[in-house]
């Protein structure tokens, strides 16, 4: 009786960001050969592109990947440049096999449904028994298709292109989107000399202090993860009232939906790194959501028309997985993996996803846990 042979060779990991590096190191620690395929020229490509003032919102101690602690000298809230240094050091310390300049365009099932074939740049076809997709939560910048946006005569960019306030000194800027990125860019612009800064808000965010009396918000996020949603909503409401001033008079009301209810809907609370003071000081003006554009004007949801010289869209990202894995039945209607971490999708043994959730317990902490679980399941 003829039997199929399983593809041998390494486990392929797609993406050399923190998730991909963590999985590769965890596999190597268990004696499994892992090869990381990275489309750019170096590790941590997306981290290198983040805005200058970015620091982790999670503490150094709770953000290390498996097998190497983040150095103490990087401080409690690690800067963008130090995250990049750490990831470079991590790849070197674990002697990871990383092939740069190779983009995996499509994953197919192997012959007879055994294993996987990766179609990569340069016509490469790579056979493997297992593949881990770690292409990142913030993969493809998303800008809504607002009516009239193509008639806008000002400067329109996505937040992924923002580095620092220097190009905006003295100018009138509208930041669209009040998530963590929009809130921090608005505060950065206000501190960095922009002439006027408005922040367009569709749904008022929950705002939390990054730490209160030395206790980091992340630690609370870890503690409450298993508690009932309504209980956490009540606790969070009390904490918010004590630690965060009411910004309703400034156009930023407290949200009606509870904090943890919003997290379950995918809305992460904003960690304050300057927004509260900027709003109270009148340096950042919350305004209604953007509805449409009309040549030099932006029309807001309340009918107001404003004329900013520049619009920065902090409107998020898409995962960009459709071309890679959309045909395999492993993505949900919003293009996100149905399962991630240790679990593989039904009928997709050996195909794992890491880093496609945005937990309040901290992205890097979850990557560490998931990488260890994936390596355990693949080394059996």
PDB file of C-alpha atoms in Angstrom, residues 156-291:
ATOM      1  CA  UNK A 156      -3.251  63.633   3.718  1.00  0.00           C
ATOM      2  CA  UNK A 157      -1.083  60.888   5.259  1.00  0.00           C
ATOM      3  CA  UNK A 158      -1.545  57.732   7.292  1.00  0.00           C
ATOM      4  CA  UNK A 159      -0.136  57.702  10.837  1.00  0.00           C
ATOM      5  CA  UNK A 160       2.345  55.015   9.711  1.00  0.00           C
ATOM      6  CA  UNK A 161       4.212  57.786   7.841  1.00  0.00           C
ATOM      7  CA  UNK A 162       4.373  60.122  10.869  1.00  0.00           C
ATOM      8  CA  UNK A 163       7.785  60.392  12.557  1.00  0.00           C
ATOM      9  CA  UNK A 164       7.856  63.626  14.594  1.00  0.00           C
ATOM     10  CA  UNK A 165       6.248  67.107  14.748  1.00  0.00           C
ATOM     11  CA  UNK A 166       9.034  68.938  12.847  1.00  0.00           C
ATOM     12  CA  UNK A 167       7.193  69.072   9.451  1.00  0.00           C
ATOM     13  CA  UNK A 168       4.063  70.422  11.188  1.00  0.00           C
ATOM     14  CA  UNK A 169       5.469  73.343  13.194  1.00  0.00           C
ATOM     15  CA  UNK A 170       3.078  76.311  12.945  1.00  0.00           C
ATOM     16  CA  UNK A 171       0.567  74.363  10.830  1.00  0.00           C
ATOM     17  CA  UNK A 172      -3.096  73.498  11.376  1.00  0.00           C
ATOM     18  CA  UNK A 173      -3.366  69.697  11.704  1.00  0.00           C
ATOM     19  CA  UNK A 174      -6.334  67.337  12.060  1.00  0.00           C
ATOM     20  CA  UNK A 175      -5.552  63.912  13.546  1.00  0.00           C
ATOM     21  CA  UNK A 176      -8.289  61.370  12.753  1.00  0.00           C
ATOM     22  CA  UNK A 177      -8.835  58.560  15.237  1.00  0.00           C
ATOM     23  CA  UNK A 178      -8.616  58.574  19.036  1.00  0.00           C
ATOM     24  CA  UNK A 179      -6.883  55.261  19.657  1.00  0.00           C
ATOM     25  CA  UNK A 180      -3.440  55.091  21.277  1.00  0.00           C
ATOM     26  CA  UNK A 181      -1.629  56.173  18.104  1.00  0.00           C
ATOM     27  CA  UNK A 182      -3.909  59.128  17.332  1.00  0.00           C
ATOM     28  CA  UNK A 183      -3.876  60.294  20.954  1.00  0.00           C
ATOM     29  CA  UNK A 184      -0.087  60.158  21.173  1.00  0.00           C
ATOM     30  CA  UNK A 185       0.498  61.843  17.797  1.00  0.00           C
ATOM     31  CA  UNK A 186      -1.926  64.643  18.757  1.00  0.00           C
ATOM     32  CA  UNK A 187      -0.062  65.203  22.041  1.00  0.00           C
ATOM     33  CA  UNK A 188       3.288  65.048  20.216  1.00  0.00           C
ATOM     34  CA  UNK A 189       2.162  67.685  17.695  1.00  0.00           C
ATOM     35  CA  UNK A 190       0.854  69.960  20.467  1.00  0.00           C
ATOM     36  CA  UNK A 191       4.122  69.702  22.415  1.00  0.00           C
ATOM     37  CA  UNK A 192       6.195  70.022  19.243  1.00  0.00           C
ATOM     38  CA  UNK A 193       4.875  73.373  18.021  1.00  0.00           C
ATOM     39  CA  UNK A 194       2.021  72.665  15.614  1.00  0.00           C
ATOM     40  CA  UNK A 195      -0.122  75.780  15.138  1.00  0.00           C
ATOM     41  CA  UNK A 196      -3.420  74.064  15.890  1.00  0.00           C
ATOM     42  CA  UNK A 197      -4.237  70.433  16.648  1.00  0.00           C
ATOM     43  CA  UNK A 198      -7.702  68.914  16.382  1.00  0.00           C
ATOM     44  CA  UNK A 199      -8.462  65.269  17.172  1.00  0.00           C
ATOM     45  CA  UNK A 200     -11.456  63.767  15.336  1.00  0.00           C
ATOM     46  CA  UNK A 201     -13.219  61.272  17.613  1.00  0.00           C
ATOM     47  CA  UNK A 202     -15.887  58.811  16.424  1.00  0.00           C
ATOM     48  CA  UNK A 203     -16.315  56.969  19.737  1.00  0.00           C
ATOM     49  CA  UNK A 204     -14.879  58.518  22.908  1.00  0.00           C
ATOM     50  CA  UNK A 205     -12.141  56.192  24.190  1.00  0.00           C
ATOM     51  CA  UNK A 206     -11.544  55.018  27.723  1.00  0.00           C
ATOM     52  CA  UNK A 207      -8.411  56.741  28.978  1.00  0.00           C
ATOM     53  CA  UNK A 208      -6.212  55.127  31.625  1.00  0.00           C
ATOM     54  CA  UNK A 209      -2.998  56.233  33.292  1.00  0.00           C
ATOM     55  CA  UNK A 210       0.005  54.219  32.110  1.00  0.00           C
ATOM     56  CA  UNK A 211       0.752  53.704  35.791  1.00  0.00           C
ATOM     57  CA  UNK A 212      -0.917  54.856  39.006  1.00  0.00           C
ATOM     58  CA  UNK A 213       1.223  55.214  42.143  1.00  0.00           C
ATOM     59  CA  UNK A 214       3.820  53.032  40.428  1.00  0.00           C
ATOM     60  CA  UNK A 215       1.338  50.265  39.537  1.00  0.00           C
ATOM     61  CA  UNK A 216       1.264  49.747  35.724  1.00  0.00           C
ATOM     62  CA  UNK A 217      -2.074  49.532  33.880  1.00  0.00           C
ATOM     63  CA  UNK A 218      -0.710  46.404  32.188  1.00  0.00           C
ATOM     64  CA  UNK A 219      -0.526  44.569  35.536  1.00  0.00           C
ATOM     65  CA  UNK A 220      -4.226  45.303  36.084  1.00  0.00           C
ATOM     66  CA  UNK A 221      -4.906  44.066  32.525  1.00  0.00           C
ATOM     67  CA  UNK A 222      -3.242  40.739  33.393  1.00  0.00           C
ATOM     68  CA  UNK A 223      -5.107  40.384  36.718  1.00  0.00           C
ATOM     69  CA  UNK A 224      -8.598  41.030  35.308  1.00  0.00           C
ATOM     70  CA  UNK A 225      -8.396  38.895  32.170  1.00  0.00           C
ATOM     71  CA  UNK A 226     -10.327  35.970  33.668  1.00  0.00           C
ATOM     72  CA  UNK A 227     -12.873  38.048  35.620  1.00  0.00           C
ATOM     73  CA  UNK A 228     -16.490  38.624  34.460  1.00  0.00           C
ATOM     74  CA  UNK A 229     -16.776  41.511  32.007  1.00  0.00           C
ATOM     75  CA  UNK A 230     -19.416  43.427  34.004  1.00  0.00           C
ATOM     76  CA  UNK A 231     -17.355  43.253  37.193  1.00  0.00           C
ATOM     77  CA  UNK A 232     -14.261  44.605  35.406  1.00  0.00           C
ATOM     78  CA  UNK A 233     -16.375  47.359  33.806  1.00  0.00           C
ATOM     79  CA  UNK A 234     -17.492  48.468  37.288  1.00  0.00           C
ATOM     80  CA  UNK A 235     -13.978  48.360  38.784  1.00  0.00           C
ATOM     81  CA  UNK A 236     -12.536  50.228  35.781  1.00  0.00           C
ATOM     82  CA  UNK A 237     -15.235  52.902  36.041  1.00  0.00           C
ATOM     83  CA  UNK A 238     -14.317  53.593  39.676  1.00  0.00           C
ATOM     84  CA  UNK A 239     -10.597  53.738  38.853  1.00  0.00           C
ATOM     85  CA  UNK A 240     -11.185  56.073  35.897  1.00  0.00           C
ATOM     86  CA  UNK A 241     -13.245  58.481  38.001  1.00  0.00           C
ATOM     87  CA  UNK A 242     -10.492  58.665  40.627  1.00  0.00           C
ATOM     88  CA  UNK A 243      -7.443  58.863  38.360  1.00  0.00           C
ATOM     89  CA  UNK A 244      -8.606  60.558  35.146  1.00  0.00           C
ATOM     90  CA  UNK A 245     -10.220  64.027  35.168  1.00  0.00           C
ATOM     91  CA  UNK A 246     -13.590  64.460  33.438  1.00  0.00           C
ATOM     92  CA  UNK A 247     -12.841  65.826  29.967  1.00  0.00           C
ATOM     93  CA  UNK A 248     -16.526  66.270  28.980  1.00  0.00           C
ATOM     94  CA  UNK A 249     -16.267  70.114  29.102  1.00  0.00           C
ATOM     95  CA  UNK A 250     -13.504  69.837  26.479  1.00  0.00           C
ATOM     96  CA  UNK A 251     -15.519  67.635  24.117  1.00  0.00           C
ATOM     97  CA  UNK A 252     -14.240  64.243  25.274  1.00  0.00           C
ATOM     98  CA  UNK A 253     -17.036  62.664  27.393  1.00  0.00           C
ATOM     99  CA  UNK A 254     -16.613  59.509  29.428  1.00  0.00           C
ATOM    100  CA  UNK A 255     -17.684  56.513  27.294  1.00  0.00           C
ATOM    101  CA  UNK A 256     -21.116  55.003  27.902  1.00  0.00           C
ATOM    102  CA  UNK A 257     -19.931  51.408  27.314  1.00  0.00           C
ATOM    103  CA  UNK A 258     -17.741  49.853  29.998  1.00  0.00           C
ATOM    104  CA  UNK A 259     -13.974  49.566  29.480  1.00  0.00           C
ATOM    105  CA  UNK A 260     -13.797  45.767  29.351  1.00  0.00           C
ATOM    106  CA  UNK A 261     -16.957  45.517  27.216  1.00  0.00           C
ATOM    107  CA  UNK A 262     -15.168  47.781  24.720  1.00  0.00           C
ATOM    108  CA  UNK A 263     -12.016  45.624  24.890  1.00  0.00           C
ATOM    109  CA  UNK A 264     -14.085  42.586  23.898  1.00  0.00           C
ATOM    110  CA  UNK A 265     -15.312  44.590  20.904  1.00  0.00           C
ATOM    111  CA  UNK A 266     -11.689  45.243  19.944  1.00  0.00           C
ATOM    112  CA  UNK A 267     -11.251  48.773  21.369  1.00  0.00           C
ATOM    113  CA  UNK A 268      -8.167  49.003  23.568  1.00  0.00           C
ATOM    114  CA  UNK A 269      -8.180  51.842  26.152  1.00  0.00           C
ATOM    115  CA  UNK A 270      -5.908  54.822  25.501  1.00  0.00           C
ATOM    116  CA  UNK A 271      -2.892  54.955  27.810  1.00  0.00           C
ATOM    117  CA  UNK A 272      -2.279  58.576  28.648  1.00  0.00           C
ATOM    118  CA  UNK A 273       1.134  59.854  27.596  1.00  0.00           C
ATOM    119  CA  UNK A 274       0.239  63.526  27.365  1.00  0.00           C
ATOM    120  CA  UNK A 275      -3.274  63.691  25.891  1.00  0.00           C
ATOM    121  CA  UNK A 276      -5.102  64.615  29.122  1.00  0.00           C
ATOM    122  CA  UNK A 277      -2.919  67.653  29.809  1.00  0.00           C
ATOM    123  CA  UNK A 278      -2.960  68.716  26.144  1.00  0.00           C
ATOM    124  CA  UNK A 279      -6.782  68.596  26.064  1.00  0.00           C
ATOM    125  CA  UNK A 280      -7.157  70.430  29.396  1.00  0.00           C
ATOM    126  CA  UNK A 281      -4.662  73.041  28.255  1.00  0.00           C
ATOM    127  CA  UNK A 282      -6.570  73.611  25.008  1.00  0.00           C
ATOM    128  CA  UNK A 283      -3.610  72.489  22.895  1.00  0.00           C
ATOM    129  CA  UNK A 284      -5.548  69.511  21.483  1.00  0.00           C
ATOM    130  CA  UNK A 285      -9.209  70.124  20.553  1.00  0.00           C
ATOM    131  CA  UNK A 286     -11.453  67.044  20.320  1.00  0.00           C
ATOM    132  CA  UNK A 287     -13.929  67.387  17.424  1.00  0.00           C
ATOM    133  CA  UNK A 288     -16.580  65.177  15.803  1.00  0.00           C
ATOM    134  CA  UNK A 289     -15.723  62.293  13.465  1.00  0.00           C
ATOM    135  CA  UNK A 290     -14.820  62.911   9.812  1.00  0.00           C
ATOM    136  CA  UNK A 291     -17.755  62.386   7.425  1.00  0.00           C
TER     137      UNK A 291
END
